[in-house]
Short mmCIF file of C-alpha atoms and ligand atoms in Angstrom, two decimals:
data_model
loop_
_atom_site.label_atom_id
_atom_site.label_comp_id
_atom_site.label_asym_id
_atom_site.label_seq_id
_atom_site.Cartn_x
_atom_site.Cartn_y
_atom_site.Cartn_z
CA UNK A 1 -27.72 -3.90 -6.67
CA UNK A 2 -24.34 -2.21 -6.32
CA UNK A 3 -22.58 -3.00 -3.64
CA UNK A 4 -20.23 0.18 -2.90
CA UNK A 5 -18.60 -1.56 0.90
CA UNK A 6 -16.11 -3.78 0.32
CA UNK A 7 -17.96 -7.18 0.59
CA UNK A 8 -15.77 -9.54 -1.86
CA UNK A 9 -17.44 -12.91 -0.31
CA UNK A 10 -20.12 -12.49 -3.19
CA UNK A 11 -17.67 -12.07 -5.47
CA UNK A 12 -14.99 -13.88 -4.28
CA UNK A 13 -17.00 -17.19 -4.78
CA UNK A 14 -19.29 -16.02 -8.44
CA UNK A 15 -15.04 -16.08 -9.55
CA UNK A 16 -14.92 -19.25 -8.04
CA UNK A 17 -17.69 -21.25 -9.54
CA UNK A 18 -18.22 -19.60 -12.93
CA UNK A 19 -16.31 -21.41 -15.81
CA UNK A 20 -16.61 -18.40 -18.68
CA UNK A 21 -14.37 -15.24 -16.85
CA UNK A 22 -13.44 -12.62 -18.71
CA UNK A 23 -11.31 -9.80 -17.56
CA UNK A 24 -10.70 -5.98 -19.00
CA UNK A 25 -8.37 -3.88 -17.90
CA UNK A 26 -7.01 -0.28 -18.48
CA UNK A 27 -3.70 2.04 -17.45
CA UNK A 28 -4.76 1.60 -13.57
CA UNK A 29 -3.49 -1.45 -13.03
CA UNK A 30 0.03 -0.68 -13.94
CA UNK A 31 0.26 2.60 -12.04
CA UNK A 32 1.30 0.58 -8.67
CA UNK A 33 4.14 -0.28 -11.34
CA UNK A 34 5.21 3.32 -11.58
CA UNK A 35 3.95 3.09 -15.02
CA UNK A 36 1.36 6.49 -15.83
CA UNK A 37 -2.13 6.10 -16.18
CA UNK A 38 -3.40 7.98 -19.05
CA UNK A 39 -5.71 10.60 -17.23
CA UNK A 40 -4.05 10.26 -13.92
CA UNK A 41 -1.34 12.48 -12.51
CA UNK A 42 1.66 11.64 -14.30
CA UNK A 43 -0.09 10.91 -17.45
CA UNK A 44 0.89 14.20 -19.28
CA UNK A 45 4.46 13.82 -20.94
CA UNK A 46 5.66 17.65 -21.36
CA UNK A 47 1.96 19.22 -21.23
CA UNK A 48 1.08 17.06 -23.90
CA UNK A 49 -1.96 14.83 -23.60
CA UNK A 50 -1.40 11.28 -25.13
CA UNK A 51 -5.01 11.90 -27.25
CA UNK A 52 -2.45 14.80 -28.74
CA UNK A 53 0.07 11.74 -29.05
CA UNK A 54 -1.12 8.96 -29.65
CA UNK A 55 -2.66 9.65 -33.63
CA UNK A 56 -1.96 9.22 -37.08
CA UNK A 57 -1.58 13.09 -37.55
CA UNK A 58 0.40 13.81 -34.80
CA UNK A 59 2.73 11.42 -36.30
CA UNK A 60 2.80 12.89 -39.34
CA UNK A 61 3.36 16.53 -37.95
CA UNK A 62 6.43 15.39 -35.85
CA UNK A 63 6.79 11.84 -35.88
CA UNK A 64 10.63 12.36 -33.63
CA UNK A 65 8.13 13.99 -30.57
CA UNK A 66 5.76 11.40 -31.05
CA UNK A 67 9.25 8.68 -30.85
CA UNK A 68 10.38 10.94 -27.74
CA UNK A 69 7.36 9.87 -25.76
CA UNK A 70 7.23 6.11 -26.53
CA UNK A 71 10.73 5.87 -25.41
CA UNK A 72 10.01 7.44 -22.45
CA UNK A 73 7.10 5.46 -21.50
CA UNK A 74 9.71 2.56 -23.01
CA UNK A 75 12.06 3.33 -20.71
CA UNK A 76 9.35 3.13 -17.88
CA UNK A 77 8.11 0.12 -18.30
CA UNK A 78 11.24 -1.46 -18.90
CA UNK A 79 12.23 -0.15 -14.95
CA UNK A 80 8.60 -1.85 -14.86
CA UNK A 81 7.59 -5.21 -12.52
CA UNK A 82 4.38 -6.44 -12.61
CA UNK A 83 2.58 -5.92 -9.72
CA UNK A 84 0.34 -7.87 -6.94
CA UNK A 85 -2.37 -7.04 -9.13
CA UNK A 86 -0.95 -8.84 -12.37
CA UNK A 87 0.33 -11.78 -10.50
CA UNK A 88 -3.15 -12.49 -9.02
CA UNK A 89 -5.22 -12.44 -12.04
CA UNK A 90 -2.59 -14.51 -13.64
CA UNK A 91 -2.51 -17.00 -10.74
CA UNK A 92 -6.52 -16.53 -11.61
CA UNK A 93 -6.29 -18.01 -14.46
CA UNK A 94 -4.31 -20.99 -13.66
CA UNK A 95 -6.63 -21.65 -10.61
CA UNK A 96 -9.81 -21.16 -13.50
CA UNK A 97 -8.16 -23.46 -16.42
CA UNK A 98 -6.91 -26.42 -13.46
CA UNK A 99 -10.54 -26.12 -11.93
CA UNK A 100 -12.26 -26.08 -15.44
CA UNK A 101 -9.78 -27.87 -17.73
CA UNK A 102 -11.33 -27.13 -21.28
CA UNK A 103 -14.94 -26.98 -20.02
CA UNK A 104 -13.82 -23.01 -18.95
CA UNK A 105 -12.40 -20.05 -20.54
CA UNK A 106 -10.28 -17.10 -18.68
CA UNK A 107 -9.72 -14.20 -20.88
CA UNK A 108 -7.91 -11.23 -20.65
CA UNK A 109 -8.42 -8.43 -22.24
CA UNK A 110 -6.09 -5.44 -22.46
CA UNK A 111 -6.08 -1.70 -23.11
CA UNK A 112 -2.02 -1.62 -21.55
CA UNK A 113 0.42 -1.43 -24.52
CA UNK A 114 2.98 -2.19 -21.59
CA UNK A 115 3.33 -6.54 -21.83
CA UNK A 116 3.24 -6.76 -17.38
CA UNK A 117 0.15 -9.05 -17.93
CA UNK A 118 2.24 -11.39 -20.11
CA UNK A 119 5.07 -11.15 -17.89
CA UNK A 120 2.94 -11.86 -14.73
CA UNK A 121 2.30 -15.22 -16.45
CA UNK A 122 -0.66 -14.58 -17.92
CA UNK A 123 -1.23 -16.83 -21.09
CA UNK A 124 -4.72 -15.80 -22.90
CA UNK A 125 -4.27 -12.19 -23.04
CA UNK A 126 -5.73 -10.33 -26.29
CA UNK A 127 -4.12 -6.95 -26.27
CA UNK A 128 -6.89 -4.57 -28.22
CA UNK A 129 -4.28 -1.31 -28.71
CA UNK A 130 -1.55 -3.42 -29.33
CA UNK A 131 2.21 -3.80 -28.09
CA UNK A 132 5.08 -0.68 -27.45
CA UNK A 133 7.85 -3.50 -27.77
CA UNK A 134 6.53 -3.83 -31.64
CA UNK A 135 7.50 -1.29 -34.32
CA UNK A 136 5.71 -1.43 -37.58
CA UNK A 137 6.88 0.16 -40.68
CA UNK A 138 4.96 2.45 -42.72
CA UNK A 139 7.40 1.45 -45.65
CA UNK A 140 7.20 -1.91 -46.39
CA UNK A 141 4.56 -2.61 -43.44
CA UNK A 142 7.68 -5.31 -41.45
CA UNK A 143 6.79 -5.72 -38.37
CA UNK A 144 9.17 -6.33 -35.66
CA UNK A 145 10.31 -6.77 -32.18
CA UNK A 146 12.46 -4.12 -30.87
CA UNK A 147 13.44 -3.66 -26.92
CA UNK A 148 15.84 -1.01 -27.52
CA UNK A 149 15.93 1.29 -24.47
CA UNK A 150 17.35 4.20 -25.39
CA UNK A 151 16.13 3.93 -29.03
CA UNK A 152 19.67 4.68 -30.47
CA UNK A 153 17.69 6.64 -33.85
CA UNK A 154 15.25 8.94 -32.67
CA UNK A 155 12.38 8.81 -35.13
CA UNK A 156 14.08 5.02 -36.03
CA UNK A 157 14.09 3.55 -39.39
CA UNK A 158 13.31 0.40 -41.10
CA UNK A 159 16.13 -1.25 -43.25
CA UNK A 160 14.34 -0.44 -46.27
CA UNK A 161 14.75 3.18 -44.92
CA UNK A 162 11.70 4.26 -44.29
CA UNK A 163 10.17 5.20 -40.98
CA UNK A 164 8.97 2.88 -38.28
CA UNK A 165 5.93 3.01 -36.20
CA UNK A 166 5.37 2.35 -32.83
CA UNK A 167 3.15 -1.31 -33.24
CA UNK A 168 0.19 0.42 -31.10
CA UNK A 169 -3.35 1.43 -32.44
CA UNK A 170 -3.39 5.17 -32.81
CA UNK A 171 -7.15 6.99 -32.11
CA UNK A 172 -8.87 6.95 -35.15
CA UNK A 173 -7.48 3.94 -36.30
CA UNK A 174 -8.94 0.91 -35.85
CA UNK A 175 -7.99 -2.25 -33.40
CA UNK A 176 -6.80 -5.60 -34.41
CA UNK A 177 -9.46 -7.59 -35.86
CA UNK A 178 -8.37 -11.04 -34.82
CA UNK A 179 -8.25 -9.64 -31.22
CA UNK A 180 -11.45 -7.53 -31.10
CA UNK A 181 -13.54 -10.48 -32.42
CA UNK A 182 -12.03 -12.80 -29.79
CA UNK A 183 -12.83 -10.25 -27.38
CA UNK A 184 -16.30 -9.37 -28.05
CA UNK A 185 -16.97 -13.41 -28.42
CA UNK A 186 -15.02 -13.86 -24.36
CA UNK A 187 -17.36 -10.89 -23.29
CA UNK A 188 -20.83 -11.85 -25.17
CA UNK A 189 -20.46 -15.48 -23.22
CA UNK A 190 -18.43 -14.53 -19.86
CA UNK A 191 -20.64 -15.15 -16.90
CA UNK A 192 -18.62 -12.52 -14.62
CA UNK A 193 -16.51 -9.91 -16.27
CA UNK A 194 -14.06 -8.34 -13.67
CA UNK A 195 -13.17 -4.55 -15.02
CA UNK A 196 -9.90 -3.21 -13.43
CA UNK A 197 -8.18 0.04 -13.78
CA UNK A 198 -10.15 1.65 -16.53
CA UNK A 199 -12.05 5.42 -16.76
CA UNK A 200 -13.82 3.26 -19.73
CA UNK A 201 -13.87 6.13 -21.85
CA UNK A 202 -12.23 4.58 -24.45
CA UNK A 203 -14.37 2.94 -27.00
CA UNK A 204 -14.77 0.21 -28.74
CA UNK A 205 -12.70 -1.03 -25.82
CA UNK A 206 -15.18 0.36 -22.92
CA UNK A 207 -17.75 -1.30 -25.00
CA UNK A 208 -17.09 -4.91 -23.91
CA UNK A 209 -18.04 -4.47 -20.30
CA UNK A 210 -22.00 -3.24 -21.47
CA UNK A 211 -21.73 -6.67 -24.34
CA UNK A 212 -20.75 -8.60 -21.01
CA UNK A 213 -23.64 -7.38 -19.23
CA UNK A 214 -25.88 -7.45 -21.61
CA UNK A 215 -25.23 -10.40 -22.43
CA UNK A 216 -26.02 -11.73 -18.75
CA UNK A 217 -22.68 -11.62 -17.11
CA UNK A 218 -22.22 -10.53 -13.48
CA UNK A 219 -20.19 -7.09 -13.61
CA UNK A 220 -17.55 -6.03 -11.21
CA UNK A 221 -15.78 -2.92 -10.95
CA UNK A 222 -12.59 -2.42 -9.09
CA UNK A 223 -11.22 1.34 -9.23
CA UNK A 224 -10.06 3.47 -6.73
CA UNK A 225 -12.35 6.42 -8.19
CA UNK A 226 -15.94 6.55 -9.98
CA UNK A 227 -16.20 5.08 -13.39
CA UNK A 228 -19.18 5.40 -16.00
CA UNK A 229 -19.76 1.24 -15.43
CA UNK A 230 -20.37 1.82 -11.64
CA UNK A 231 -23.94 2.18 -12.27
CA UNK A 232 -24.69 -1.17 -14.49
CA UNK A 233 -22.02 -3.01 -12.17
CA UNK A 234 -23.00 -5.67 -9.56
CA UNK A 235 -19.89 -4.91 -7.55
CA UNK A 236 -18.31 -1.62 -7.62
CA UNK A 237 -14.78 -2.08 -5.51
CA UNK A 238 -13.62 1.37 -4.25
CA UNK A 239 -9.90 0.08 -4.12
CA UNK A 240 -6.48 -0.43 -5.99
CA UNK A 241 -6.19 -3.38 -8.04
CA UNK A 242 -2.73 -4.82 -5.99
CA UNK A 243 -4.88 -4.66 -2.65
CA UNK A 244 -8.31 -6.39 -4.33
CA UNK A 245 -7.53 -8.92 -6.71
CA UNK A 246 -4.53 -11.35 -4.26
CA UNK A 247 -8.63 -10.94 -2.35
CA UNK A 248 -10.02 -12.82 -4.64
CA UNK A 249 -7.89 -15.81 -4.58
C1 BV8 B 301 -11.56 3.73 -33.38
C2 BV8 B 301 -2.65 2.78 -27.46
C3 BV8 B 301 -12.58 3.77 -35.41
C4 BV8 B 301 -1.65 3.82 -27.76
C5 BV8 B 301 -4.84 3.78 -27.02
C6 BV8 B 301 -17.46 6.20 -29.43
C7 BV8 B 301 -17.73 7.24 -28.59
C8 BV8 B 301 -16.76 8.26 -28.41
C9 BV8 B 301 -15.51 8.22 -29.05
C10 BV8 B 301 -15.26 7.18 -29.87
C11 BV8 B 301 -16.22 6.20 -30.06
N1 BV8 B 301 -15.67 5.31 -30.92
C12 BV8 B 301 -14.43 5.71 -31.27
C13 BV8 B 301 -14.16 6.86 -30.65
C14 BV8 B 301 -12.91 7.59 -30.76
C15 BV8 B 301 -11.83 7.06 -29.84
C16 BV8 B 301 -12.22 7.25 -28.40
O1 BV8 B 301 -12.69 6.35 -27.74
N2 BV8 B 301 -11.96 8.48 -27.92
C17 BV8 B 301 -12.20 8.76 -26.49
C18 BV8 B 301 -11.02 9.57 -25.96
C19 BV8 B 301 -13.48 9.48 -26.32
N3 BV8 B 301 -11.54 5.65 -30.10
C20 BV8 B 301 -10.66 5.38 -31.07
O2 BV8 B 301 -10.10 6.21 -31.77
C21 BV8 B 301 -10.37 3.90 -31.32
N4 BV8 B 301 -10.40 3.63 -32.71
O3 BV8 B 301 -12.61 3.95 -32.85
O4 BV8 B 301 -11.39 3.56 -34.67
C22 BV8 B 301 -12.32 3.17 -36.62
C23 BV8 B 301 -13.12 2.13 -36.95
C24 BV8 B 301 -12.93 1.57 -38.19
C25 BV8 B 301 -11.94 2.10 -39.03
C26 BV8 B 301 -11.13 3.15 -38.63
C27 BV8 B 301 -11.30 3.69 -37.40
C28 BV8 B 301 -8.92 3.54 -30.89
C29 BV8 B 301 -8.75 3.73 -29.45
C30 BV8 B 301 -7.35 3.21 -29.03
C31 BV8 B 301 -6.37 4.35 -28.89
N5 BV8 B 301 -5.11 3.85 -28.32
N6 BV8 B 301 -3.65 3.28 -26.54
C32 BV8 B 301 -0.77 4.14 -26.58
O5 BV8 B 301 -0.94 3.53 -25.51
O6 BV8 B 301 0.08 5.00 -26.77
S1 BV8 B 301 -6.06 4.28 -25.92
C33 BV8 B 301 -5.26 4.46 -24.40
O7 BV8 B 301 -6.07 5.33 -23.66
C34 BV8 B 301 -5.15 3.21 -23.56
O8 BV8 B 301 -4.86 2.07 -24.30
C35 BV8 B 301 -6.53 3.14 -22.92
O9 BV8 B 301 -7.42 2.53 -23.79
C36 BV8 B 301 -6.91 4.58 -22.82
C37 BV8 B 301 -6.66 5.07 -21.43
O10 BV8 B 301 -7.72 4.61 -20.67
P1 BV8 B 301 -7.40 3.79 -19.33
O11 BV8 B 301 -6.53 2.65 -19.65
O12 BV8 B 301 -8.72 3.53 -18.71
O13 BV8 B 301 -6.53 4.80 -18.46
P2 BV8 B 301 -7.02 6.14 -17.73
O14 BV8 B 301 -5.78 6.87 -17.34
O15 BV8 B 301 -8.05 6.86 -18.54
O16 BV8 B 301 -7.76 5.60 -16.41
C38 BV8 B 301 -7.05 4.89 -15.45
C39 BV8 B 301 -8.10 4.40 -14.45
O17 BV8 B 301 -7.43 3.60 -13.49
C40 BV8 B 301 -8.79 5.54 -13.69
O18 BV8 B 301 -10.17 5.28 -13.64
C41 BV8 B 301 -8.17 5.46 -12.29
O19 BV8 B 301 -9.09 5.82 -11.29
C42 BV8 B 301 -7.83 3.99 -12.20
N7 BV8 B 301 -6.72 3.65 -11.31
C43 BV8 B 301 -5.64 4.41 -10.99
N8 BV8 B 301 -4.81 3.71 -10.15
C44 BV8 B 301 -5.38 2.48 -9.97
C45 BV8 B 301 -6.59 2.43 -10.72
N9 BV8 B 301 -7.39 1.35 -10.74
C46 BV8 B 301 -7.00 0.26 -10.01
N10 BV8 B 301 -5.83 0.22 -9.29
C47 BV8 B 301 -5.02 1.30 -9.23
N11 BV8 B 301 -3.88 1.25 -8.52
ZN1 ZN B 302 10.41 -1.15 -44.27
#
């Protein structure tokens, strides 16, 4: 039965007793960060839509556009603090692994490219679409760290000269391995799967929250607007992530 009020007692103590959490989250919990959701307002850069962006072929065509907009978004979320929202599912997870020790499992599971989960203090966080600190390159395949805001070479290069990649997953390619199956294992056994700040439109990632629930899990929702999960969810929380997770601790 979804509950569309605001009731978090229910959930406030299924987060507190379960042992198996998993957690999925998308662009809207960042935006009280001042970083862009994807679909929100503030999510084109220069008319262009990130699907137009954020692909192999787009790359190809004008791989110094493509640079321009990750060092924009760079230069975003290095201006970028983690939010109420981060902190709390990070202080979450402590509260989870002290109450739980090894017998529990808190997982985190990313769609943000943008690293505030990690520096919220969140430890187990599995980022599916990967890292815009990382460049990869399409030379030799190195793949390295790079915080470089302005990027001084606009597209930059690898030492062996070729071009370098920002180290996210592009549509149409497919997500880390190592991450996806220790994502899909976290949401086959979760017994509650909190899903924050996603339009879960984006598969295989929007995926995981219909394994979770299949899989038995209680679902909760917690988005400001409507999302396609509302319906299978057991909570759906009409609110902003900063203002509903610190609720839930
Ligand atoms: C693949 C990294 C295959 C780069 C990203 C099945 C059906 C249909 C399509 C497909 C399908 N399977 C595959 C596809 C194609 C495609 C896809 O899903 N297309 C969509 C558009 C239909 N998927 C892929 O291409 C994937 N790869 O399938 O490969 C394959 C397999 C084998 C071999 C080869 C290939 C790869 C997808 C990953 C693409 N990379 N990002 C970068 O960041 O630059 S996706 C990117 O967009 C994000 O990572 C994220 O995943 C997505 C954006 O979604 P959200 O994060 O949810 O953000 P959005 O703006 O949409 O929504 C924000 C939400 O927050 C809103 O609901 C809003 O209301 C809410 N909100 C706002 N403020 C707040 C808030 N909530 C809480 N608090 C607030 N304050
Ligand atoms: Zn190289």
């Amino acid at each position: 039965m979804t509950q569309a009020f605001f009731d978090m007692t229910g959930l406030r103590q299924v987060v507190h007793t379960a042992n198996l959490i998993a957690v999925l989250t998308g662009a809207g919990i960042s935006a009280e960060s001042g970083v862009p959701t994807f679909r929100g307002t503030g999510g084109l850069w220069r008319n262009y839509s990130p699907e137009d962006l954020a692909t192999p072929e787009a790359f190809a065509r004008n791989p110094r556009l493509v640079w321009e907009w990750y060092d924009w978004r760079r230069g975003i979320i290095r201006q970028a603090q983690p939010n109420p929202g981060h902190l709390a599912l990070a202080a979450l997870e402590r509260l989870t692994v002290e109450r739980c020790g090894n017998g529990g499992s808190f997982t985190l599971i990313t769609q943000n490219v943008d690293g505030l989960h990690e520096r919220a203090g969140s430890q187990s966080v599995l980022k599916l679409h990967g890292d815009i600190w990382l460049v990869r390159c399409t030379g030799c395949g190195a793949v390295e760290r790079n915080e470089e805001v302005p990027l001084r070479e606009l597209p930059p290069r690898c030492g062996c000269g070729a071009l370098l990649r920002p180290g996210v997953v592009w549509f149409g390619e497919s997500l880390p391995s190592g991450e996806w199956e220790q994502a899909c294992e976290a949401s086959g056994h979760a017994q509650v799967m909190l899903v924050v700040g996603t339009s879960a439109l984006v598969y295989p990632a929007a995926g995981l929250a219909q394994l979770a629930r299949a899989a038995g899990a209680k679902l909760a929702v917690i988005n400001p607007d409507e999302t396609p999960l509302d319906s299978a969810a057991d909570w759906a929380v009409r609110g902003i992530a900063g203002e509903v997770l610190p609720q839930l601790l």
